[in-house]
Amino acid sequence: MSEFDEMLVSGEFAAYREAVVSAVHPAGPGAVRETVRRRRRRAVVATATAVVLAVAVPVARTRPWTGSTIRGPAGPGPPLDDVTGARLASPTSPAPSPTPSTASPTPAAPDGRITRAQLLAARLDLPAWLPNPVCEAGPTRLSATYRTEGDVLLEGLDHGDVDGDGRDETLALLRCLVGQHGPSQVVAFDRDERGRIVTLGQVTRSARPNPEWLLAVEVTGGGTIRVEMADLAPGGGWSLDWSQRQWRGYRWTGERFTQVDGPTSFGPNPHLADLSVTATDLAWGPKNADGTRTGTITVTVRNLSQAPANLVEVHLRMQVGTTADGGDWSACQGGPPPKGPITCRFGPLGPGATRIFQFGLRNSNTSSGTGIAEVTPIGTDADPLLDPSRENNEDRYHYR
């Protein structure tokens, strides 16, 4: 045992004897002297202890600092690390509860299923129509029935998820009435986060030369929008039964709708022809013995369409008293026309075909004027044939 340890032990025994003996023997002069001697020894021990601590403290300070805060006595629980002061994990301690996530959940897509009544009650932002002077794009209220020209009718409605957000959108077939016809379009509507009706986009619309008419809209389970359309619009003597029909499919690309299914064009309509006619001026000859004059007019008829015209009629409108007289009238069905309208029916006239006639005429009127040559395709109820391009079905000529 070192001298320093002996001094510490002797000091402890001396303190013990003082506490015990003083409790048993009464204090006297000897006890006083003994007490003084003990106090001196304790003073020596305390001084030696202070010297030792003064030497030990700098040594302890040479230990590297770990960055931990000095802690007080450990309370109940696992022991403290004797270097850092941190409480050690107990193998039986429960695992800390996970911190709940603060990330906001993804908001659900708005419900774009809009009823007919809701569409009729809203002011909708419509895409552009086929250009015309009556129907306009922009904010518009739909109509349930026709009231005046330019009304936009809601003619078809269906629902389905067309943009892939998991919620339905609304597809509307709209028609702007102009007389018996008018352009049409299919528009997709949705709702925004505030529940307002917004326009997702135009799926398709009527066009020139076709399709002139949209008939129906439906959404498949895969999100494809199917639109039924016809090449020719009904009205003006044309029945929709004579129009060619087809379904085309469209899908949303994220920016617009594009066609993904079905035909992209119409073939020639077998009930449709595009005929044209031209006529030369007519110069009457000298008077005959009976006071009439005769002359010849050249009439050219062309079939500009891809559909055959099985029967065609040419009509010459001119001054009263004019009749057919010689020339190519024999090529007409039934021969030269009797007294009355100056007409010639012939056929067939195939696609792209041309027929030229030299018609002889006789007139008892010596006046001059202007006549009109007309051409018309002739059909039947079972096999109708119409020509909607009326601008080339007439030609004016002069006679003198």
PDB file of N, CA, C and O in Angstrom, residues 270-298:
ATOM      1  N   PRO A 270     -73.210   6.497-103.781  1.00  0.00           N
ATOM      2  CA  PRO A 270     -73.880   6.021-104.999  1.00  0.00           C
ATOM      3  C   PRO A 270     -75.143   6.802-105.337  1.00  0.00           C
ATOM      4  O   PRO A 270     -75.671   6.682-106.440  1.00  0.00           O
ATOM      5  N   HIS A 271     -75.625   7.590-104.395  1.00  0.00           N
ATOM      6  CA  HIS A 271     -76.822   8.395-104.648  1.00  0.00           C
ATOM      7  C   HIS A 271     -76.474   9.851-104.923  1.00  0.00           C
ATOM      8  O   HIS A 271     -77.358  10.705-104.930  1.00  0.00           O
ATOM      9  N   LEU A 272     -75.209  10.117-105.168  1.00  0.00           N
ATOM     10  CA  LEU A 272     -74.768  11.503-105.308  1.00  0.00           C
ATOM     11  C   LEU A 272     -74.023  11.675-106.622  1.00  0.00           C
ATOM     12  O   LEU A 272     -73.151  10.880-106.969  1.00  0.00           O
ATOM     13  N   ALA A 273     -74.373  12.723-107.334  1.00  0.00           N
ATOM     14  CA  ALA A 273     -73.699  13.026-108.596  1.00  0.00           C
ATOM     15  C   ALA A 273     -73.320  14.499-108.607  1.00  0.00           C
ATOM     16  O   ALA A 273     -73.925  15.320-107.919  1.00  0.00           O
ATOM     17  N   ASP A 274     -72.314  14.805-109.396  1.00  0.00           N
ATOM     18  CA  ASP A 274     -71.911  16.205-109.606  1.00  0.00           C
ATOM     19  C   ASP A 274     -71.835  16.419-111.111  1.00  0.00           C
ATOM     20  O   ASP A 274     -70.845  16.080-111.751  1.00  0.00           O
ATOM     21  N   LEU A 275     -72.929  16.963-111.643  1.00  0.00           N
ATOM     22  CA  LEU A 275     -73.039  17.171-113.075  1.00  0.00           C
ATOM     23  C   LEU A 275     -72.835  18.643-113.404  1.00  0.00           C
ATOM     24  O   LEU A 275     -73.191  19.529-112.614  1.00  0.00           O
ATOM     25  N   SER A 276     -72.291  18.897-114.581  1.00  0.00           N
ATOM     26  CA  SER A 276     -72.126  20.267-115.059  1.00  0.00           C
ATOM     27  C   SER A 276     -72.618  20.370-116.490  1.00  0.00           C
ATOM     28  O   SER A 276     -72.639  19.370-117.227  1.00  0.00           O
ATOM     29  N   VAL A 277     -73.006  21.595-116.887  1.00  0.00           N
ATOM     30  CA  VAL A 277     -73.500  21.811-118.228  1.00  0.00           C
ATOM     31  C   VAL A 277     -72.984  23.152-118.752  1.00  0.00           C
ATOM     32  O   VAL A 277     -72.868  24.127-117.996  1.00  0.00           O
ATOM     33  N   THR A 278     -72.667  23.201-120.038  1.00  0.00           N
ATOM     34  CA  THR A 278     -72.320  24.445-120.725  1.00  0.00           C
ATOM     35  C   THR A 278     -73.065  24.471-122.058  1.00  0.00           C
ATOM     36  O   THR A 278     -73.354  23.406-122.647  1.00  0.00           O
ATOM     37  N   ALA A 279     -73.375  25.691-122.508  1.00  0.00           N
ATOM     38  CA  ALA A 279     -74.114  25.842-123.763  1.00  0.00           C
ATOM     39  C   ALA A 279     -73.553  27.020-124.544  1.00  0.00           C
ATOM     40  O   ALA A 279     -73.157  28.042-123.956  1.00  0.00           O
ATOM     41  N   THR A 280     -73.506  26.898-125.868  1.00  0.00           N
ATOM     42  CA  THR A 280     -73.022  27.977-126.724  1.00  0.00           C
ATOM     43  C   THR A 280     -74.170  28.926-127.058  1.00  0.00           C
ATOM     44  O   THR A 280     -75.360  28.597-126.869  1.00  0.00           O
ATOM     45  N   ASP A 281     -73.823  30.111-127.524  1.00  0.00           N
ATOM     46  CA  ASP A 281     -74.850  31.042-127.972  1.00  0.00           C
ATOM     47  C   ASP A 281     -75.501  30.513-129.253  1.00  0.00           C
ATOM     48  O   ASP A 281     -74.907  29.706-129.996  1.00  0.00           O
ATOM     49  N   LEU A 282     -76.704  30.985-129.472  1.00  0.00           N
ATOM     50  CA  LEU A 282     -77.489  30.505-130.607  1.00  0.00           C
ATOM     51  C   LEU A 282     -77.773  31.660-131.565  1.00  0.00           C
ATOM     52  O   LEU A 282     -78.248  32.719-131.146  1.00  0.00           O
ATOM     53  N   ALA A 283     -77.482  31.449-132.835  1.00  0.00           N
ATOM     54  CA  ALA A 283     -77.779  32.446-133.871  1.00  0.00           C
ATOM     55  C   ALA A 283     -78.864  31.893-134.789  1.00  0.00           C
ATOM     56  O   ALA A 283     -78.680  30.837-135.428  1.00  0.00           O
ATOM     57  N   TRP A 284     -80.009  32.566-134.856  1.00  0.00           N
ATOM     58  CA  TRP A 284     -81.095  32.118-135.721  1.00  0.00           C
ATOM     59  C   TRP A 284     -80.758  32.395-137.191  1.00  0.00           C
ATOM     60  O   TRP A 284     -80.144  33.402-137.536  1.00  0.00           O
ATOM     61  N   GLY A 285     -81.178  31.509-138.022  1.00  0.00           N
ATOM     62  CA  GLY A 285     -80.977  31.682-139.462  1.00  0.00           C
ATOM     63  C   GLY A 285     -82.066  32.565-140.072  1.00  0.00           C
ATOM     64  O   GLY A 285     -82.935  33.097-139.367  1.00  0.00           O
ATOM     65  N   PRO A 286     -82.023  32.709-141.371  1.00  0.00           N
ATOM     66  CA  PRO A 286     -83.038  33.514-142.050  1.00  0.00           C
ATOM     67  C   PRO A 286     -84.424  32.885-141.930  1.00  0.00           C
ATOM     68  O   PRO A 286     -84.579  31.702-141.655  1.00  0.00           O
ATOM     69  N   LYS A 287     -85.414  33.721-142.155  1.00  0.00           N
ATOM     70  CA  LYS A 287     -86.781  33.240-142.046  1.00  0.00           C
ATOM     71  C   LYS A 287     -87.092  32.226-143.142  1.00  0.00           C
ATOM     72  O   LYS A 287     -86.643  32.354-144.279  1.00  0.00           O
ATOM     73  N   ASN A 288     -87.828  31.241-142.727  1.00  0.00           N
ATOM     74  CA  ASN A 288     -88.310  30.248-143.671  1.00  0.00           C
ATOM     75  C   ASN A 288     -89.628  30.736-144.286  1.00  0.00           C
ATOM     76  O   ASN A 288     -90.177  31.789-143.925  1.00  0.00           O
ATOM     77  N   ALA A 289     -90.153  29.943-145.200  1.00  0.00           N
ATOM     78  CA  ALA A 289     -91.393  30.328-145.877  1.00  0.00           C
ATOM     79  C   ALA A 289     -92.557  30.450-144.911  1.00  0.00           C
ATOM     80  O   ALA A 289     -93.485  31.242-145.120  1.00  0.00           O
ATOM     81  N   ASP A 290     -92.546  29.683-143.841  1.00  0.00           N
ATOM     82  CA  ASP A 290     -93.623  29.734-142.851  1.00  0.00           C
ATOM     83  C   ASP A 290     -93.401  30.824-141.797  1.00  0.00           C
ATOM     84  O   ASP A 290     -94.122  30.902-140.819  1.00  0.00           O
ATOM     85  N   GLY A 291     -92.357  31.610-141.923  1.00  0.00           N
ATOM     86  CA  GLY A 291     -92.083  32.697-140.995  1.00  0.00           C
ATOM     87  C   GLY A 291     -91.235  32.297-139.795  1.00  0.00           C
ATOM     88  O   GLY A 291     -90.929  33.137-138.931  1.00  0.00           O
ATOM     89  N   THR A 292     -90.852  31.016-139.668  1.00  0.00           N
ATOM     90  CA  THR A 292     -90.013  30.577-138.550  1.00  0.00           C
ATOM     91  C   THR A 292     -88.548  30.678-138.917  1.00  0.00           C
ATOM     92  O   THR A 292     -88.200  30.763-140.103  1.00  0.00           O
ATOM     93  N   ARG A 293     -87.744  30.625-137.888  1.00  0.00           N
ATOM     94  CA  ARG A 293     -86.282  30.592-138.088  1.00  0.00           C
ATOM     95  C   ARG A 293     -85.717  29.401-137.326  1.00  0.00           C
ATOM     96  O   ARG A 293     -86.252  28.992-136.288  1.00  0.00           O
ATOM     97  N   THR A 294     -84.612  28.871-137.799  1.00  0.00           N
ATOM     98  CA  THR A 294     -83.994  27.709-137.159  1.00  0.00           C
ATOM     99  C   THR A 294     -82.554  28.026-136.780  1.00  0.00           C
ATOM    100  O   THR A 294     -81.939  28.961-137.305  1.00  0.00           O
ATOM    101  N   GLY A 295     -82.040  27.199-135.866  1.00  0.00           N
ATOM    102  CA  GLY A 295     -80.664  27.358-135.422  1.00  0.00           C
ATOM    103  C   GLY A 295     -80.199  26.124-134.643  1.00  0.00           C
ATOM    104  O   GLY A 295     -80.982  25.212-134.351  1.00  0.00           O
ATOM    105  N   THR A 296     -78.927  26.091-134.301  1.00  0.00           N
ATOM    106  CA  THR A 296     -78.330  24.941-133.578  1.00  0.00           C
ATOM    107  C   THR A 296     -77.561  25.454-132.355  1.00  0.00           C
ATOM    108  O   THR A 296     -76.820  26.434-132.446  1.00  0.00           O
ATOM    109  N   ILE A 297     -77.741  24.750-131.257  1.00  0.00           N
ATOM    110  CA  ILE A 297     -77.037  25.069-130.000  1.00  0.00           C
ATOM    111  C   ILE A 297     -76.236  23.838-129.578  1.00  0.00           C
ATOM    112  O   ILE A 297     -76.717  22.697-129.685  1.00  0.00           O
ATOM    113  N   THR A 298     -75.015  24.069-129.115  1.00  0.00           N
ATOM    114  CA  THR A 298     -74.158  22.969-128.636  1.00  0.00           C
ATOM    115  C   THR A 298     -74.227  22.916-127.114  1.00  0.00           C
ATOM    116  O   THR A 298     -73.931  23.898-126.427  1.00  0.00           O
TER     117      THR A 298
END
